[in-house]
mmCIF file of C-alpha atoms in Angstrom:
data_model
loop_
_atom_site.group_PDB
_atom_site.id
_atom_site.type_symbol
_atom_site.label_atom_id
_atom_site.label_comp_id
_atom_site.label_asym_id
_atom_site.label_seq_id
_atom_site.Cartn_x
_atom_site.Cartn_y
_atom_site.Cartn_z
ATOM 1 C CA MET A 1089 10.576 21.158 -10.116
ATOM 2 C CA ALA A 1090 7.496 19.939 -7.740
ATOM 3 C CA LEU A 1091 9.533 17.457 -5.884
ATOM 4 C CA ARG A 1092 12.217 19.810 -4.815
ATOM 5 C CA ALA A 1093 9.119 21.780 -3.932
ATOM 6 C CA VAL A 1094 8.395 19.238 -1.916
ATOM 7 C CA GLU A 1095 11.859 17.877 -0.651
ATOM 8 C CA ALA A 1096 12.272 22.116 0.357
ATOM 9 C CA LEU A 1097 8.989 21.952 3.237
ATOM 10 C CA PRO A 1098 10.078 22.739 6.697
ATOM 11 C CA PRO A 1099 11.015 19.073 8.474
ATOM 12 C CA ASP A 1100 8.197 18.631 10.098
ATOM 13 C CA PHE A 1101 5.913 18.964 7.208
ATOM 14 C CA ALA A 1102 7.875 17.378 4.706
ATOM 15 C CA SER A 1103 8.156 14.408 6.639
ATOM 16 C CA ALA A 1104 4.396 14.178 6.449
ATOM 17 C CA ALA A 1105 4.445 15.327 2.834
ATOM 18 C CA ARG A 1106 6.346 11.752 2.322
ATOM 19 C CA ASP A 1107 3.309 10.101 2.962
ATOM 20 C CA VAL A 1108 1.296 11.979 0.053
ATOM 21 C CA LEU A 1109 1.036 10.655 -3.705
ATOM 22 C CA LEU A 1110 2.805 13.158 -5.726
ATOM 23 C CA HIS A 1111 1.113 13.120 -9.234
ATOM 24 C CA VAL A 1112 1.974 15.328 -12.490
ATOM 25 C CA VAL A 1113 0.147 14.970 -15.334
ATOM 26 C CA ASP A 1114 -0.907 17.441 -18.291
ATOM 27 C CA LEU A 1115 -4.016 18.682 -17.803
ATOM 28 C CA ALA A 1116 -6.890 17.522 -15.002
ATOM 29 C CA PRO A 1117 -8.708 14.716 -15.745
ATOM 30 C CA ASP A 1118 -12.756 14.963 -17.564
ATOM 31 C CA ASP A 1119 -13.695 13.213 -14.858
ATOM 32 C CA MET A 1120 -12.580 15.396 -12.050
ATOM 33 C CA LEU A 1121 -12.766 18.414 -14.181
ATOM 34 C CA ASP A 1122 -16.482 17.166 -14.543
ATOM 35 C CA ASP A 1123 -16.698 16.567 -10.560
ATOM 36 C CA MET A 1124 -15.613 19.787 -10.056
ATOM 37 C CA GLN A 1125 -18.227 21.655 -12.691
ATOM 38 C CA ILE A 1126 -14.755 23.141 -14.086
ATOM 39 C CA ASP A 1127 -15.279 23.539 -18.140
ATOM 40 C CA ASP A 1128 -11.413 24.744 -18.964
ATOM 41 C CA PRO A 1129 -9.072 22.561 -17.739
ATOM 42 C CA TYR A 1130 -6.330 25.359 -17.918
ATOM 43 C CA THR A 1131 -7.847 26.904 -14.887
ATOM 44 C CA LEU A 1132 -6.631 24.651 -12.272
ATOM 45 C CA THR A 1133 -3.188 24.188 -11.695
ATOM 46 C CA GLY A 1134 -3.848 21.612 -9.024
ATOM 47 C CA LEU A 1135 -5.226 19.880 -6.664
ATOM 48 C CA TYR A 1136 -5.019 17.733 -3.264
ATOM 49 C CA ASP A 1137 -7.212 14.738 -3.391
ATOM 50 C CA GLY A 1138 -7.493 12.984 0.419
ATOM 51 C CA ILE A 1139 -8.831 13.444 3.386
ATOM 52 C CA PRO A 1140 -6.775 16.393 5.184
ATOM 53 C CA MET A 1141 -4.400 15.331 8.022
ATOM 54 C CA THR A 1142 -6.387 17.681 10.559
ATOM 55 C CA GLU A 1143 -9.687 15.437 9.662
ATOM 56 C CA LYS A 1144 -8.120 11.981 9.552
ATOM 57 C CA SER A 1145 -8.716 9.377 12.408
ATOM 58 C CA VAL A 1146 -7.243 6.294 13.577
ATOM 59 C CA PHE A 1147 -9.994 4.189 12.783
ATOM 60 C CA ASP A 1148 -10.660 5.519 9.543
ATOM 61 C CA GLN A 1149 -9.640 2.664 6.591
ATOM 62 C CA PRO A 1150 -8.038 4.744 4.040
ATOM 63 C CA THR A 1151 -9.695 3.839 0.088
ATOM 64 C CA ARG A 1152 -6.744 5.265 -1.469
ATOM 65 C CA PRO A 1153 -3.587 7.031 -0.515
ATOM 66 C CA ASP A 1154 -3.930 10.967 -0.555
ATOM 67 C CA THR A 1155 -2.547 12.824 -4.010
ATOM 68 C CA VAL A 1156 -1.141 15.950 -4.581
ATOM 69 C CA TRP A 1157 -2.378 16.579 -8.148
ATOM 70 C CA ILE A 1158 0.136 19.064 -9.990
ATOM 71 C CA PHE A 1159 -1.233 19.954 -13.253
ATOM 72 C CA ARG A 1160 2.000 20.521 -16.380
ATOM 73 C CA ARG A 1161 0.247 22.438 -18.953
ATOM 74 C CA ALA A 1162 -2.209 24.536 -16.602
ATOM 75 C CA ILE A 1163 0.888 25.546 -14.977
ATOM 76 C CA LEU A 1164 2.623 26.382 -18.005
ATOM 77 C CA ASP A 1165 -0.105 28.241 -19.433
ATOM 78 C CA GLU A 1166 -0.158 30.782 -16.271
ATOM 79 C CA TRP A 1167 2.894 31.461 -16.313
ATOM 80 C CA ILE A 1168 3.529 32.458 -19.596
ATOM 81 C CA GLU A 1169 -0.146 34.581 -19.344
ATOM 82 C CA ARG A 1170 1.595 36.419 -15.835
ATOM 83 C CA GLY A 1171 5.246 36.990 -17.139
ATOM 84 C CA ASP A 1172 6.001 38.494 -13.956
ATOM 85 C CA VAL A 1173 7.256 34.805 -12.118
ATOM 86 C CA THR A 1174 9.863 31.910 -12.390
ATOM 87 C CA LEU A 1175 8.581 28.973 -13.700
ATOM 88 C CA GLY A 1176 9.992 27.863 -10.759
ATOM 89 C CA ASP A 1177 8.554 30.072 -8.068
ATOM 90 C CA LEU A 1178 4.829 29.231 -9.662
ATOM 91 C CA VAL A 1179 5.922 25.510 -9.116
ATOM 92 C CA THR A 1180 6.726 25.721 -5.370
ATOM 93 C CA HIS A 1181 3.669 28.341 -4.796
ATOM 94 C CA VAL A 1182 0.819 25.518 -6.604
ATOM 95 C CA VAL A 1183 2.894 22.674 -5.030
ATOM 96 C CA VAL A 1184 2.968 23.915 -1.328
ATOM 97 C CA HIS A 1185 -0.573 25.313 -1.716
ATOM 98 C CA GLU A 1186 -1.798 21.985 -2.217
ATOM 99 C CA PHE A 1187 -0.174 20.193 0.257
ATOM 100 C CA ALA A 1188 -1.121 22.882 2.617
ATOM 101 C CA HIS A 1189 -4.827 21.472 2.576
ATOM 102 C CA HIS A 1190 -2.855 18.144 2.958
ATOM 103 C CA PHE A 1191 -1.901 19.380 6.134
ATOM 104 C CA GLY A 1192 -5.308 20.597 7.124
ATOM 105 C CA TRP A 1193 -5.346 24.494 6.142
ATOM 106 C CA SER A 1194 -7.854 26.084 4.461
ATOM 107 C CA ASP A 1195 -7.758 28.685 1.491
ATOM 108 C CA ASP A 1196 -8.105 31.461 4.388
ATOM 109 C CA ASP A 1197 -5.680 30.021 6.466
ATOM 110 C CA ILE A 1198 -2.986 29.972 3.411
ATOM 111 C CA ALA A 1199 -3.667 33.527 1.977
ATOM 112 C CA ALA A 1200 -3.064 34.935 5.613
ATOM 113 C CA ILE A 1201 0.461 33.810 5.288
ATOM 114 C CA ASP A 1202 1.247 34.012 1.428
ATOM 115 C CA GLU A 1203 -0.011 37.360 -0.033
ATOM 116 C CA TRP A 1204 0.973 35.422 -3.507
ATOM 117 C CA TRP A 1205 -3.033 33.837 -2.942
ATOM 118 C CA THR A 1206 -4.901 36.872 -2.231
#
């Protein structure tokens, strides 16, 4: 589902998204949760880890690839709790949200065009 969401991005965005590693795991690793000061791994459904395109420079030497993390069990937990969206829609929203950060959009920018996040 996550890969389909990336493939469904508009062509200009899909092209840029191909340079990002898409990593789907059950839950966020403990070190990631610690860094973000999150106690409950079920509250984090996705994360962009990298330098947004709007902040990159040709002089930057990347130390690791930009990565979008998708946390499967956290998404399933939210889907069950919500009960008002399809699993595919929820996965798509999480994936698009995280890739939007790669494109340089803030949470406020995303919320301005997607009422889901308000």
